[in-house]
Amino acid sequence: RDGDREAAMQAVFAASIKHSPLLGDFIDLIVRDRLRGFHETLPKNLWPQYLEICRGREPRMPVWKDSTSKKLAEHVYRILSEVGVIADMKSYRLRRISVVPKLTTYLQDRDERYVLRCLEAIQ
């Protein structure tokens, strides 16, 4: 609350990860893999592939209409853009970000391992 805009954005991002495993797992599985592989972009065609991975891990996951899937992808990509992981929404250029140390400490103090793992993926 008393931090700058970047700290506030990252705190909201961390809360989004905590409350949306769909977002968190996309970061942990797909974005991490792209950054580790030194890929420069995060193409939108990775989203349907990611949903198939999710269904392979959890067969009871619902199959959404294409419009719903596209809308979810738009929201996830917009969130990643707002926090700076996607540097350009036209080319979907990826970049690593530096997580505010206060946020890392806050999450560690509360044993938020999942959120920390996801944030680690984009650093």
PDB file of N, CA and C in Angstrom, residues 1-93:
ATOM      1  N   ARG A   1       0.820  -1.192   0.000  1.00  0.00           N
ATOM      2  CA  ARG A   1       0.000   0.000   0.000  1.00  0.00           C
ATOM      3  C   ARG A   1       0.862   1.253   0.000  1.00  0.00           C
ATOM      4  N   ASP A   2       2.003   1.204   0.646  1.00  0.00           N
ATOM      5  CA  ASP A   2       2.860   2.387   0.712  1.00  0.00           C
ATOM      6  C   ASP A   2       3.963   2.366  -0.339  1.00  0.00           C
ATOM      7  N   GLY A   3       3.953   1.352  -1.193  1.00  0.00           N
ATOM      8  CA  GLY A   3       4.996   1.238  -2.199  1.00  0.00           C
ATOM      9  C   GLY A   3       4.684   2.058  -3.434  1.00  0.00           C
ATOM     10  N   ASP A   4       5.607   2.003  -4.375  1.00  0.00           N
ATOM     11  CA  ASP A   4       5.414   2.711  -5.631  1.00  0.00           C
ATOM     12  C   ASP A   4       4.503   1.899  -6.562  1.00  0.00           C
ATOM     13  N   ARG A   5       4.291   2.396  -7.770  1.00  0.00           N
ATOM     14  CA  ARG A   5       3.393   1.743  -8.722  1.00  0.00           C
ATOM     15  C   ARG A   5       3.862   0.323  -9.032  1.00  0.00           C
ATOM     16  N   GLU A   6       5.163   0.131  -9.239  1.00  0.00           N
ATOM     17  CA  GLU A   6       5.692  -1.188  -9.565  1.00  0.00           C
ATOM     18  C   GLU A   6       5.412  -2.188  -8.446  1.00  0.00           C
ATOM     19  N   ALA A   7       5.642  -1.775  -7.207  1.00  0.00           N
ATOM     20  CA  ALA A   7       5.392  -2.662  -6.067  1.00  0.00           C
ATOM     21  C   ALA A   7       3.903  -3.007  -5.977  1.00  0.00           C
ATOM     22  N   ALA A   8       3.053  -2.029  -6.201  1.00  0.00           N
ATOM     23  CA  ALA A   8       1.611  -2.268  -6.147  1.00  0.00           C
ATOM     24  C   ALA A   8       1.179  -3.228  -7.255  1.00  0.00           C
ATOM     25  N   MET A   9       1.699  -3.024  -8.467  1.00  0.00           N
ATOM     26  CA  MET A   9       1.355  -3.909  -9.590  1.00  0.00           C
ATOM     27  C   MET A   9       1.802  -5.337  -9.304  1.00  0.00           C
ATOM     28  N   GLN A  10       3.003  -5.481  -8.775  1.00  0.00           N
ATOM     29  CA  GLN A  10       3.513  -6.820  -8.487  1.00  0.00           C
ATOM     30  C   GLN A  10       2.739  -7.485  -7.357  1.00  0.00           C
ATOM     31  N   ALA A  11       2.309  -6.716  -6.388  1.00  0.00           N
ATOM     32  CA  ALA A  11       1.514  -7.281  -5.289  1.00  0.00           C
ATOM     33  C   ALA A  11       0.171  -7.795  -5.821  1.00  0.00           C
ATOM     34  N   VAL A  12      -0.463  -7.025  -6.687  1.00  0.00           N
ATOM     35  CA  VAL A  12      -1.730  -7.461  -7.282  1.00  0.00           C
ATOM     36  C   VAL A  12      -1.485  -8.679  -8.175  1.00  0.00           C
ATOM     37  N   PHE A  13      -0.372  -8.678  -8.886  1.00  0.00           N
ATOM     38  CA  PHE A  13       0.006  -9.819  -9.726  1.00  0.00           C
ATOM     39  C   PHE A  13       0.170 -11.076  -8.874  1.00  0.00           C
ATOM     40  N   ALA A  14       0.864 -10.948  -7.753  1.00  0.00           N
ATOM     41  CA  ALA A  14       1.057 -12.087  -6.847  1.00  0.00           C
ATOM     42  C   ALA A  14      -0.287 -12.594  -6.328  1.00  0.00           C
ATOM     43  N   ALA A  15      -1.182 -11.678  -5.994  1.00  0.00           N
ATOM     44  CA  ALA A  15      -2.522 -12.085  -5.531  1.00  0.00           C
ATOM     45  C   ALA A  15      -3.284 -12.799  -6.647  1.00  0.00           C
ATOM     46  N   SER A  16      -3.118 -12.329  -7.869  1.00  0.00           N
ATOM     47  CA  SER A  16      -3.774 -12.978  -9.012  1.00  0.00           C
ATOM     48  C   SER A  16      -3.266 -14.400  -9.200  1.00  0.00           C
ATOM     49  N   ILE A  17      -1.970 -14.579  -9.055  1.00  0.00           N
ATOM     50  CA  ILE A  17      -1.379 -15.915  -9.168  1.00  0.00           C
ATOM     51  C   ILE A  17      -1.937 -16.825  -8.072  1.00  0.00           C
ATOM     52  N   LYS A  18      -1.983 -16.302  -6.862  1.00  0.00           N
ATOM     53  CA  LYS A  18      -2.464 -17.107  -5.735  1.00  0.00           C
ATOM     54  C   LYS A  18      -3.907 -17.574  -5.943  1.00  0.00           C
ATOM     55  N   HIS A  19      -4.727 -16.723  -6.506  1.00  0.00           N
ATOM     56  CA  HIS A  19      -6.144 -17.034  -6.628  1.00  0.00           C
ATOM     57  C   HIS A  19      -6.543 -17.605  -7.984  1.00  0.00           C
ATOM     58  N   SER A  20      -5.581 -17.707  -8.901  1.00  0.00           N
ATOM     59  CA  SER A  20      -5.898 -18.279 -10.212  1.00  0.00           C
ATOM     60  C   SER A  20      -4.825 -19.278 -10.631  1.00  0.00           C
ATOM     61  N   PRO A  21      -5.018 -20.540 -10.304  1.00  0.00           N
ATOM     62  CA  PRO A  21      -4.055 -21.555 -10.739  1.00  0.00           C
ATOM     63  C   PRO A  21      -3.906 -21.611 -12.263  1.00  0.00           C
ATOM     64  N   LEU A  22      -4.935 -21.209 -12.994  1.00  0.00           N
ATOM     65  CA  LEU A  22      -4.829 -21.184 -14.448  1.00  0.00           C
ATOM     66  C   LEU A  22      -3.744 -20.196 -14.872  1.00  0.00           C
ATOM     67  N   LEU A  23      -3.714 -19.026 -14.255  1.00  0.00           N
ATOM     68  CA  LEU A  23      -2.667 -18.030 -14.509  1.00  0.00           C
ATOM     69  C   LEU A  23      -1.327 -18.521 -13.980  1.00  0.00           C
ATOM     70  N   GLY A  24      -1.304 -18.972 -12.735  1.00  0.00           N
ATOM     71  CA  GLY A  24      -0.054 -19.402 -12.113  1.00  0.00           C
ATOM     72  C   GLY A  24       0.608 -20.548 -12.853  1.00  0.00           C
ATOM     73  N   ASP A  25      -0.170 -21.541 -13.225  1.00  0.00           N
ATOM     74  CA  ASP A  25       0.398 -22.687 -13.931  1.00  0.00           C
ATOM     75  C   ASP A  25       0.870 -22.302 -15.334  1.00  0.00           C
ATOM     76  N   PHE A  26       0.189 -21.363 -15.985  1.00  0.00           N
ATOM     77  CA  PHE A  26       0.645 -20.890 -17.295  1.00  0.00           C
ATOM     78  C   PHE A  26       2.040 -20.274 -17.159  1.00  0.00           C
ATOM     79  N   ILE A  27       2.216 -19.482 -16.116  1.00  0.00           N
ATOM     80  CA  ILE A  27       3.525 -18.876 -15.866  1.00  0.00           C
ATOM     81  C   ILE A  27       4.545 -19.955 -15.530  1.00  0.00           C
ATOM     82  N   ASP A  28       4.178 -20.843 -14.613  1.00  0.00           N
ATOM     83  CA  ASP A  28       5.105 -21.862 -14.134  1.00  0.00           C
ATOM     84  C   ASP A  28       5.503 -22.848 -15.226  1.00  0.00           C
ATOM     85  N   LEU A  29       4.568 -23.219 -16.082  1.00  0.00           N
ATOM     86  CA  LEU A  29       4.852 -24.220 -17.108  1.00  0.00           C
ATOM     87  C   LEU A  29       5.303 -23.615 -18.433  1.00  0.00           C
ATOM     88  N   ILE A  30       4.526 -22.697 -18.963  1.00  0.00           N
ATOM     89  CA  ILE A  30       4.754 -22.200 -20.313  1.00  0.00           C
ATOM     90  C   ILE A  30       5.761 -21.047 -20.342  1.00  0.00           C
ATOM     91  N   VAL A  31       5.508 -20.020 -19.530  1.00  0.00           N
ATOM     92  CA  VAL A  31       6.409 -18.856 -19.550  1.00  0.00           C
ATOM     93  C   VAL A  31       7.798 -19.267 -19.078  1.00  0.00           C
ATOM     94  N   ARG A  32       7.870 -20.058 -18.026  1.00  0.00           N
ATOM     95  CA  ARG A  32       9.178 -20.529 -17.538  1.00  0.00           C
ATOM     96  C   ARG A  32       9.936 -21.252 -18.658  1.00  0.00           C
ATOM     97  N   ASP A  33       9.248 -22.161 -19.359  1.00  0.00           N
ATOM     98  CA  ASP A  33       9.873 -22.920 -20.438  1.00  0.00           C
ATOM     99  C   ASP A  33      10.369 -21.999 -21.550  1.00  0.00           C
ATOM    100  N   ARG A  34       9.568 -21.001 -21.908  1.00  0.00           N
ATOM    101  CA  ARG A  34       9.971 -20.071 -22.966  1.00  0.00           C
ATOM    102  C   ARG A  34      11.203 -19.269 -22.550  1.00  0.00           C
ATOM    103  N   LEU A  35      11.231 -18.800 -21.316  1.00  0.00           N
ATOM    104  CA  LEU A  35      12.373 -18.020 -20.853  1.00  0.00           C
ATOM    105  C   LEU A  35      13.622 -18.893 -20.704  1.00  0.00           C
ATOM    106  N   ARG A  36      13.466 -20.084 -20.190  1.00  0.00           N
ATOM    107  CA  ARG A  36      14.606 -21.009 -20.075  1.00  0.00           C
ATOM    108  C   ARG A  36      15.190 -21.360 -21.437  1.00  0.00           C
ATOM    109  N   GLY A  37      14.331 -21.481 -22.426  1.00  0.00           N
ATOM    110  CA  GLY A  37      14.764 -21.832 -23.773  1.00  0.00           C
ATOM    111  C   GLY A  37      15.242 -20.635 -24.575  1.00  0.00           C
ATOM    112  N   PHE A  38      15.329 -19.478 -23.932  1.00  0.00           N
ATOM    113  CA  PHE A  38      15.779 -18.239 -24.565  1.00  0.00           C
ATOM    114  C   PHE A  38      14.908 -17.845 -25.757  1.00  0.00           C
ATOM    115  N   HIS A  39      13.621 -18.198 -25.680  1.00  0.00           N
ATOM    116  CA  HIS A  39      12.677 -17.755 -26.702  1.00  0.00           C
ATOM    117  C   HIS A  39      12.364 -16.292 -26.447  1.00  0.00           C
ATOM    118  N   GLU A  40      12.225 -15.540 -27.495  1.00  0.00           N
ATOM    119  CA  GLU A  40      12.014 -14.099 -27.343  1.00  0.00           C
ATOM    120  C   GLU A  40      10.549 -13.704 -27.238  1.00  0.00           C
ATOM    121  N   THR A  41       9.653 -14.612 -27.595  1.00  0.00           N
ATOM    122  CA  THR A  41       8.237 -14.257 -27.613  1.00  0.00           C
ATOM    123  C   THR A  41       7.388 -15.313 -26.899  1.00  0.00           C
ATOM    124  N   LEU A  42       6.158 -14.928 -26.653  1.00  0.00           N
ATOM    125  CA  LEU A  42       5.160 -15.808 -26.046  1.00  0.00           C
ATOM    126  C   LEU A  42       3.932 -15.811 -26.965  1.00  0.00           C
ATOM    127  N   PRO A  43       4.029 -16.563 -28.068  1.00  0.00           N
ATOM    128  CA  PRO A  43       2.937 -16.521 -29.048  1.00  0.00           C
ATOM    129  C   PRO A  43       1.604 -16.956 -28.449  1.00  0.00           C
ATOM    130  N   LYS A  44       0.544 -16.353 -28.945  1.00  0.00           N
ATOM    131  CA  LYS A  44      -0.795 -16.663 -28.436  1.00  0.00           C
ATOM    132  C   LYS A  44      -1.203 -18.103 -28.724  1.00  0.00           C
ATOM    133  N   ASN A  45      -0.592 -18.736 -29.734  1.00  0.00           N
ATOM    134  CA  ASN A  45      -0.977 -20.117 -30.040  1.00  0.00           C
ATOM    135  C   ASN A  45      -0.519 -21.098 -28.970  1.00  0.00           C
ATOM    136  N   LEU A  46       0.238 -20.620 -27.981  1.00  0.00           N
ATOM    137  CA  LEU A  46       0.631 -21.475 -26.862  1.00  0.00           C
ATOM    138  C   LEU A  46      -0.533 -21.702 -25.893  1.00  0.00           C
ATOM    139  N   TRP A  47      -1.505 -20.807 -25.886  1.00  0.00           N
ATOM    140  CA  TRP A  47      -2.622 -20.918 -24.949  1.00  0.00           C
ATOM    141  C   TRP A  47      -3.439 -22.197 -25.151  1.00  0.00           C
ATOM    142  N   PRO A  48      -3.884 -22.501 -26.383  1.00  0.00           N
ATOM    143  CA  PRO A  48      -4.639 -23.755 -26.558  1.00  0.00           C
ATOM    144  C   PRO A  48      -3.798 -24.985 -26.205  1.00  0.00           C
ATOM    145  N   GLN A  49      -2.516 -24.930 -26.501  1.00  0.00           N
ATOM    146  CA  GLN A  49      -1.631 -26.044 -26.136  1.00  0.00           C
ATOM    147  C   GLN A  49      -1.576 -26.188 -24.614  1.00  0.00           C
ATOM    148  N   TYR A  50      -1.501 -25.055 -23.931  1.00  0.00           N
ATOM    149  CA  TYR A  50      -1.479 -25.061 -22.469  1.00  0.00           C
ATOM    150  C   TYR A  50      -2.769 -25.677 -21.910  1.00  0.00           C
ATOM    151  N   LEU A  51      -3.904 -25.315 -22.484  1.00  0.00           N
ATOM    152  CA  LEU A  51      -5.170 -25.879 -22.009  1.00  0.00           C
ATOM    153  C   LEU A  51      -5.201 -27.391 -22.195  1.00  0.00           C
ATOM    154  N   GLU A  52      -4.618 -27.888 -23.267  1.00  0.00           N
ATOM    155  CA  GLU A  52      -4.537 -29.337 -23.479  1.00  0.00           C
ATOM    156  C   GLU A  52      -3.645 -29.992 -22.420  1.00  0.00           C
ATOM    157  N   ILE A  53      -2.554 -29.336 -22.070  1.00  0.00           N
ATOM    158  CA  ILE A  53      -1.684 -29.838 -20.995  1.00  0.00           C
ATOM    159  C   ILE A  53      -2.489 -29.919 -19.697  1.00  0.00           C
ATOM    160  N   CYS A  54      -3.263 -28.883 -19.426  1.00  0.00           N
ATOM    161  CA  CYS A  54      -4.091 -28.854 -18.209  1.00  0.00           C
ATOM    162  C   CYS A  54      -5.092 -30.008 -18.207  1.00  0.00           C
ATOM    163  N   ARG A  55      -5.725 -30.248 -19.343  1.00  0.00           N
ATOM    164  CA  ARG A  55      -6.704 -31.331 -19.424  1.00  0.00           C
ATOM    165  C   ARG A  55      -6.032 -32.693 -19.268  1.00  0.00           C
ATOM    166  N   GLY A  56      -4.788 -32.806 -19.734  1.00  0.00           N
ATOM    167  CA  GLY A  56      -4.039 -34.046 -19.549  1.00  0.00           C
ATOM    168  C   GLY A  56      -3.722 -34.294 -18.087  1.00  0.00           C
ATOM    169  N   ARG A  57      -3.497 -33.217 -17.348  1.00  0.00           N
ATOM    170  CA  ARG A  57      -3.202 -33.328 -15.921  1.00  0.00           C
ATOM    171  C   ARG A  57      -4.464 -33.485 -15.091  1.00  0.00           C
ATOM    172  N   GLU A  58      -5.567 -32.893 -15.567  1.00  0.00           N
ATOM    173  CA  GLU A  58      -6.835 -32.922 -14.832  1.00  0.00           C
ATOM    174  C   GLU A  58      -7.971 -33.170 -15.819  1.00  0.00           C
ATOM    175  N   PRO A  59      -8.288 -34.443 -16.060  1.00  0.00           N
ATOM    176  CA  PRO A  59      -9.302 -34.788 -17.065  1.00  0.00           C
ATOM    177  C   PRO A  59     -10.690 -34.191 -16.801  1.00  0.00           C
ATOM    178  N   ARG A  60     -10.978 -33.850 -15.554  1.00  0.00           N
ATOM    179  CA  ARG A  60     -12.294 -33.274 -15.242  1.00  0.00           C
ATOM    180  C   ARG A  60     -12.384 -31.786 -15.580  1.00  0.00           C
ATOM    181  N   MET A  61     -11.280 -31.203 -16.043  1.00  0.00           N
ATOM    182  CA  MET A  61     -11.297 -29.786 -16.407  1.00  0.00           C
ATOM    183  C   MET A  61     -12.316 -29.570 -17.532  1.00  0.00           C
ATOM    184  N   PRO A  62     -13.124 -28.530 -17.417  1.00  0.00           N
ATOM    185  CA  PRO A  62     -14.138 -28.312 -18.450  1.00  0.00           C
ATOM    186  C   PRO A  62     -13.520 -27.945 -19.798  1.00  0.00           C
ATOM    187  N   VAL A  63     -14.239 -28.276 -20.848  1.00  0.00           N
ATOM    188  CA  VAL A  63     -13.850 -27.845 -22.191  1.00  0.00           C
ATOM    189  C   VAL A  63     -14.690 -26.611 -22.486  1.00  0.00           C
ATOM    190  N   TRP A  64     -14.006 -25.468 -22.631  1.00  0.00           N
ATOM    191  CA  TRP A  64     -14.718 -24.220 -22.844  1.00  0.00           C
ATOM    192  C   TRP A  64     -14.955 -23.965 -24.333  1.00  0.00           C
ATOM    193  N   LYS A  65     -15.934 -23.122 -24.609  1.00  0.00           N
ATOM    194  CA  LYS A  65     -16.148 -22.660 -25.977  1.00  0.00           C
ATOM    195  C   LYS A  65     -14.904 -21.888 -26.413  1.00  0.00           C
ATOM    196  N   ASP A  66     -14.681 -21.820 -27.715  1.00  0.00           N
ATOM    197  CA  ASP A  66     -13.532 -21.079 -28.235  1.00  0.00           C
ATOM    198  C   ASP A  66     -13.533 -19.629 -27.770  1.00  0.00           C
ATOM    199  N   SER A  67     -14.710 -19.026 -27.720  1.00  0.00           N
ATOM    200  CA  SER A  67     -14.794 -17.620 -27.302  1.00  0.00           C
ATOM    201  C   SER A  67     -14.344 -17.450 -25.851  1.00  0.00           C
ATOM    202  N   THR A  68     -14.692 -18.402 -25.006  1.00  0.00           N
ATOM    203  CA  THR A  68     -14.279 -18.343 -23.592  1.00  0.00           C
ATOM    204  C   THR A  68     -12.774 -18.529 -23.475  1.00  0.00           C
ATOM    205  N   SER A  69     -12.248 -19.497 -24.186  1.00  0.00           N
ATOM    206  CA  SER A  69     -10.807 -19.754 -24.173  1.00  0.00           C
ATOM    207  C   SER A  69     -10.028 -18.533 -24.653  1.00  0.00           C
ATOM    208  N   LYS A  70     -10.504 -17.914 -25.725  1.00  0.00           N
ATOM    209  CA  LYS A  70      -9.825 -16.717 -26.256  1.00  0.00           C
ATOM    210  C   LYS A  70      -9.886 -15.561 -25.269  1.00  0.00           C
ATOM    211  N   LYS A  71     -11.015 -15.411 -24.602  1.00  0.00           N
ATOM    212  CA  LYS A  71     -11.163 -14.336 -23.618  1.00  0.00           C
ATOM    213  C   LYS A  71     -10.229 -14.557 -22.433  1.00  0.00           C
ATOM    214  N   LEU A  72     -10.127 -15.803 -21.973  1.00  0.00           N
ATOM    215  CA  LEU A  72      -9.191 -16.111 -20.885  1.00  0.00           C
ATOM    216  C   LEU A  72      -7.760 -15.796 -21.307  1.00  0.00           C
ATOM    217  N   ALA A  73      -7.403 -16.174 -22.531  1.00  0.00           N
ATOM    218  CA  ALA A  73      -6.060 -15.887 -23.043  1.00  0.00           C
ATOM    219  C   ALA A  73      -5.812 -14.384 -23.079  1.00  0.00           C
ATOM    220  N   GLU A  74      -6.793 -13.626 -23.536  1.00  0.00           N
ATOM    221  CA  GLU A  74      -6.646 -12.166 -23.575  1.00  0.00           C
ATOM    222  C   GLU A  74      -6.364 -11.610 -22.192  1.00  0.00           C
ATOM    223  N   HIS A  75      -7.085 -12.107 -21.192  1.00  0.00           N
ATOM    224  CA  HIS A  75      -6.887 -11.614 -19.830  1.00  0.00           C
ATOM    225  C   HIS A  75      -5.505 -11.988 -19.297  1.00  0.00           C
ATOM    226  N   VAL A  76      -5.088 -13.214 -19.512  1.00  0.00           N
ATOM    227  CA  VAL A  76      -3.773 -13.652 -19.030  1.00  0.00           C
ATOM    228  C   VAL A  76      -2.662 -12.857 -19.713  1.00  0.00           C
ATOM    229  N   TYR A  77      -2.758 -12.684 -21.008  1.00  0.00           N
ATOM    230  CA  TYR A  77      -1.733 -11.929 -21.738  1.00  0.00           C
ATOM    231  C   TYR A  77      -1.735 -10.456 -21.319  1.00  0.00           C
ATOM    232  N   ARG A  78      -2.903  -9.905 -21.044  1.00  0.00           N
ATOM    233  CA  ARG A  78      -2.982  -8.512 -20.589  1.00  0.00           C
ATOM    234  C   ARG A  78      -2.348  -8.374 -19.201  1.00  0.00           C
ATOM    235  N   ILE A  79      -2.606  -9.314 -18.323  1.00  0.00           N
ATOM    236  CA  ILE A  79      -1.985  -9.289 -16.993  1.00  0.00           C
ATOM    237  C   ILE A  79      -0.467  -9.344 -17.129  1.00  0.00           C
ATOM    238  N   LEU A  80       0.030 -10.254 -17.963  1.00  0.00           N
ATOM    239  CA  LEU A  80       1.478 -10.367 -18.162  1.00  0.00           C
ATOM    240  C   LEU A  80       2.059  -9.099 -18.772  1.00  0.00           C
ATOM    241  N   SER A  81       1.290  -8.436 -19.602  1.00  0.00           N
ATOM    242  CA  SER A  81       1.725  -7.175 -20.186  1.00  0.00           C
ATOM    243  C   SER A  81       1.765  -6.067 -19.130  1.00  0.00           C
ATOM    244  N   GLU A  82       0.746  -5.992 -18.323  1.00  0.00           N
ATOM    245  CA  GLU A  82       0.674  -4.945 -17.293  1.00  0.00           C
ATOM    246  C   GLU A  82       1.832  -5.022 -16.310  1.00  0.00           C
ATOM    247  N   VAL A  83       2.248  -6.234 -15.978  1.00  0.00           N
ATOM    248  CA  VAL A  83       3.334  -6.398 -15.004  1.00  0.00           C
ATOM    249  C   VAL A  83       4.707  -6.312 -15.694  1.00  0.00           C
ATOM    250  N   GLY A  84       4.727  -6.353 -17.030  1.00  0.00           N
ATOM    251  CA  GLY A  84       5.981  -6.167 -17.763  1.00  0.00           C
ATOM    252  C   GLY A  84       6.641  -7.426 -18.292  1.00  0.00           C
ATOM    253  N   VAL A  85       6.020  -8.581 -18.090  1.00  0.00           N
ATOM    254  CA  VAL A  85       6.590  -9.837 -18.590  1.00  0.00           C
ATOM    255  C   VAL A  85       6.476  -9.885 -20.117  1.00  0.00           C
ATOM    256  N   ILE A  86       5.380  -9.389 -20.640  1.00  0.00           N
ATOM    257  CA  ILE A  86       5.258  -9.198 -22.078  1.00  0.00           C
ATOM    258  C   ILE A  86       5.534  -7.721 -22.328  1.00  0.00           C
ATOM    259  N   ALA A  87       6.606  -7.474 -23.055  1.00  0.00           N
ATOM    260  CA  ALA A  87       7.043  -6.098 -23.258  1.00  0.00           C
ATOM    261  C   ALA A  87       6.304  -5.407 -24.399  1.00  0.00           C
ATOM    262  N   ASP A  88       5.751  -6.179 -25.314  1.00  0.00           N
ATOM    263  CA  ASP A  88       5.088  -5.599 -26.478  1.00  0.00           C
ATOM    264  C   ASP A  88       3.935  -6.509 -26.882  1.00  0.00           C
ATOM    265  N   MET A  89       2.732  -5.982 -26.847  1.00  0.00           N
ATOM    266  CA  MET A  89       1.555  -6.802 -27.144  1.00  0.00           C
ATOM    267  C   MET A  89       1.370  -7.073 -28.636  1.00  0.00           C
ATOM    268  N   LYS A  90       2.141  -6.439 -29.493  1.00  0.00           N
ATOM    269  CA  LYS A  90       2.046  -6.731 -30.924  1.00  0.00           C
ATOM    270  C   LYS A  90       2.923  -7.915 -31.293  1.00  0.00           C
ATOM    271  N   SER A  91       4.107  -7.955 -30.715  1.00  0.00           N
ATOM    272  CA  SER A  91       5.029  -9.054 -31.021  1.00  0.00           C
ATOM    273  C   SER A  91       5.058 -10.103 -29.915  1.00  0.00           C
ATOM    274  N   TYR A  92       4.426  -9.797 -28.779  1.00  0.00           N
ATOM    275  CA  TYR A  92       4.423 -10.674 -27.597  1.00  0.00           C
ATOM    276  C   TYR A  92       5.851 -10.972 -27.124  1.00  0.00           C
ATOM    277  N   ARG A  93       6.684  -9.941 -27.184  1.00  0.00           N
ATOM    278  CA  ARG A  93       8.083 -10.081 -26.763  1.00  0.00           C
ATOM    279  C   ARG A  93       8.147 -10.264 -25.249  1.00  0.00           C
TER     280      ARG A  93
END
